[in-house]
Amino acid sequence: MNGYDHSFRSSTDLDRAVALLRQIPPDPDDLPETLPEMGVGENRTLDLLAPHVLGGAAKLDASDAFAHMDPPTPWITWAMALWNARLNQNLLHQETAPFATEAEQRVIRWLTPFFGMGGGHMCSGSTISNLTALWAARDAGRVRRVIASKSAHLSIRKAALILGLPYEEIATNKHQQLDPKHLGNLTDACLVLTAGTTTTGMIDPLELAGRAAWTHIDAAWGGPLRLSPTYSHLLNGIEAADSVTISAHKWLFQPKDSALILFRNPEYVTPAISLSSGYLAEPNIGLQGSRGAAAIPLLATLIAWGRRGMVERIDRAMMLANHFAEKIADDEHFELWGMPRTGVTLFKPTLGTTQDFYASLPSGILSTCTVQGAHWLRSVAANPLADIDKILLAVRAVNFSHSS
Ligand SMILES: *Cc1c(COP(=O)(O)O)cnc(C)c1O
């Protein structure tokens, strides 16, 4: 597969229309300052909002977008999102979402075997998935504390705080992975391991899964690698976890809000995270009440692409990251933090500061991060449409102007 991928470009004129509308500069003064008393009607609203919503959006699918965990979305998901909005199904009840409920169960059934899990449900993001997992750990796993590394996502600390569980942060080794030598007794603990940390993309030693009262693996970013025969081994050990989080709106190319929480033993966990009420025909599982049919775009993508099509895009993104890192490593103007593990590449200029360098870059090409007090440039391979040569050209243009 080359850089051009028809799945991310509508076969209709919709994509061309969006591209054209994006070029209209928004007029900052044409939106009502206060809640309008009288509406202007739908057609006028489309004209009014197109330059703002489309023109004012970050171009996450551009060929030089390589900065964030937000992928371009395949056009089949645009159609499904439109159907979803039209039908407004509510996953709270089977009655208010008959096919959508079945679709979610089907997608869960298709994906759980890659992670050794037995079931689960969808959430509107991995922050919610992680909170759900820690809730299950507390009430089904009877854990009394949460242990995670310094590199864990802030949503883990947030979940511990909300659940009133003490949170212990374990030091990392020089590769930013949880260092097992700092682990004590785990018999009353929920151990959280990260498969693809947000800052550096590193993977904690997943062979620790199963050693604690409960093991949760936050695979929000790296999880989809499990579908790839080339990279699946990076996540070996995940099948011994009690729960796994995956963001479908990251490396499964889904529109927001789409994530999964999976459990190894759902029969045992589900009652602990379900509540009944007089107005409900069935208990409400998990944190969210009303929620939309995020499973429909995911189901459509998996049917349209198959596992292979999904993996081609993920593998391509990994290849782009590795290629980018090799070029950076060979360039005397830059210091590479280390070879990427899950498509996240960190580097910095050898001359001048990372902040000055970043300020001179066009926005969306790279992001920045801090690792042990040092500032780094960060690139994330969420975009299989990225053109590495174009990105290198932009990055080198800054460097040469700085050092001359
Ligand atoms: C992105 C991310 C999260 C949070 O996911 P959201 O979907 O943004 O709520 C949690 N953990 C890790 C490792 C992540 O990369």
PDB file of C-alpha atoms and ligand atoms in Angstrom, residues 69 124-130 151-156 194-199 218-222 245-250 258-259 378, ligand 1:
ATOM      1  CA  MET A  69      -2.704   9.986  18.610  1.00  0.00           C
ATOM      2  CA  SER A 124     -16.590   6.891  25.008  1.00  0.00           C
ATOM      3  CA  GLY A 125     -12.827   6.923  25.666  1.00  0.00           C
ATOM      4  CA  SER A 126     -10.020   5.122  27.435  1.00  0.00           C
ATOM      5  CA  THR A 127     -10.263   7.473  30.396  1.00  0.00           C
ATOM      6  CA  ILE A 128     -13.703   5.925  31.020  1.00  0.00           C
ATOM      7  CA  SER A 129     -12.397   2.413  30.181  1.00  0.00           C
ATOM      8  CA  ASN A 130      -9.616   2.782  32.752  1.00  0.00           C
ATOM      9  CA  SER A 151       4.820   6.755  32.867  1.00  0.00           C
ATOM     10  CA  ALA A 152       1.201   5.610  33.280  1.00  0.00           C
ATOM     11  CA  HIS A 153      -1.536   7.786  31.782  1.00  0.00           C
ATOM     12  CA  LEU A 154      -3.010  10.428  34.073  1.00  0.00           C
ATOM     13  CA  SER A 155      -6.423   8.746  33.748  1.00  0.00           C
ATOM     14  CA  ILE A 156      -5.143   5.940  36.031  1.00  0.00           C
ATOM     15  CA  THR A 194       0.851   0.260  30.018  1.00  0.00           C
ATOM     16  CA  ALA A 195       1.204  -1.156  26.502  1.00  0.00           C
ATOM     17  CA  GLY A 196       2.330   1.919  24.607  1.00  0.00           C
ATOM     18  CA  THR A 197       2.784   4.864  26.970  1.00  0.00           C
ATOM     19  CA  THR A 198       1.401   8.157  25.782  1.00  0.00           C
ATOM     20  CA  THR A 199       4.694  10.033  26.083  1.00  0.00           C
ATOM     21  CA  ASP A 218      -3.822   0.080  29.581  1.00  0.00           C
ATOM     22  CA  ALA A 219      -3.366  -0.676  25.880  1.00  0.00           C
ATOM     23  CA  ALA A 220      -5.240   2.468  24.809  1.00  0.00           C
ATOM     24  CA  TRP A 221      -2.560   3.261  22.247  1.00  0.00           C
ATOM     25  CA  GLY A 222      -0.656   0.002  21.589  1.00  0.00           C
ATOM     26  CA  THR A 245      -8.317  -0.921  27.752  1.00  0.00           C
ATOM     27  CA  ILE A 246      -8.117  -0.060  24.035  1.00  0.00           C
ATOM     28  CA  SER A 247      -8.927   3.257  22.355  1.00  0.00           C
ATOM     29  CA  ALA A 248     -10.634   2.528  19.039  1.00  0.00           C
ATOM     30  CA  HIS A 249     -10.412   6.244  18.219  1.00  0.00           C
ATOM     31  CA  LYS A 250      -6.639   5.955  18.182  1.00  0.00           C
ATOM     32  CA  SER A 258     -14.805   5.076  20.737  1.00  0.00           C
ATOM     33  CA  ALA A 259     -12.982   2.805  23.182  1.00  0.00           C
ATOM     34  CA  ARG A 378       7.532  13.868  19.732  1.00  0.00           C
TER      35      ARG A 378
HETATM   36  C1  LIG B   1      -4.905   8.172  25.126  1.00  0.00           C
HETATM   37  C2  LIG B   1      -4.603   7.343  26.297  1.00  0.00           C
HETATM   38  C3  LIG B   1      -5.514   7.223  27.356  1.00  0.00           C
HETATM   39  C4  LIG B   1      -6.789   8.033  27.436  1.00  0.00           C
HETATM   40  O1  LIG B   1      -7.607   7.742  26.377  1.00  0.00           O
HETATM   41  P1  LIG B   1      -8.786   8.718  25.924  1.00  0.00           P
HETATM   42  O2  LIG B   1      -9.455   7.898  24.902  1.00  0.00           O
HETATM   43  O3  LIG B   1      -8.086   9.947  25.413  1.00  0.00           O
HETATM   44  O4  LIG B   1      -9.633   9.022  27.120  1.00  0.00           O
HETATM   45  C5  LIG B   1      -5.220   6.352  28.378  1.00  0.00           C
HETATM   46  N1  LIG B   1      -4.082   5.654  28.372  1.00  0.00           N
HETATM   47  C6  LIG B   1      -3.153   5.757  27.395  1.00  0.00           C
HETATM   48  C7  LIG B   1      -1.905   4.940  27.456  1.00  0.00           C
HETATM   49  C8  LIG B   1      -3.396   6.614  26.318  1.00  0.00           C
HETATM   50  O5  LIG B   1      -2.479   6.727  25.356  1.00  0.00           O
END
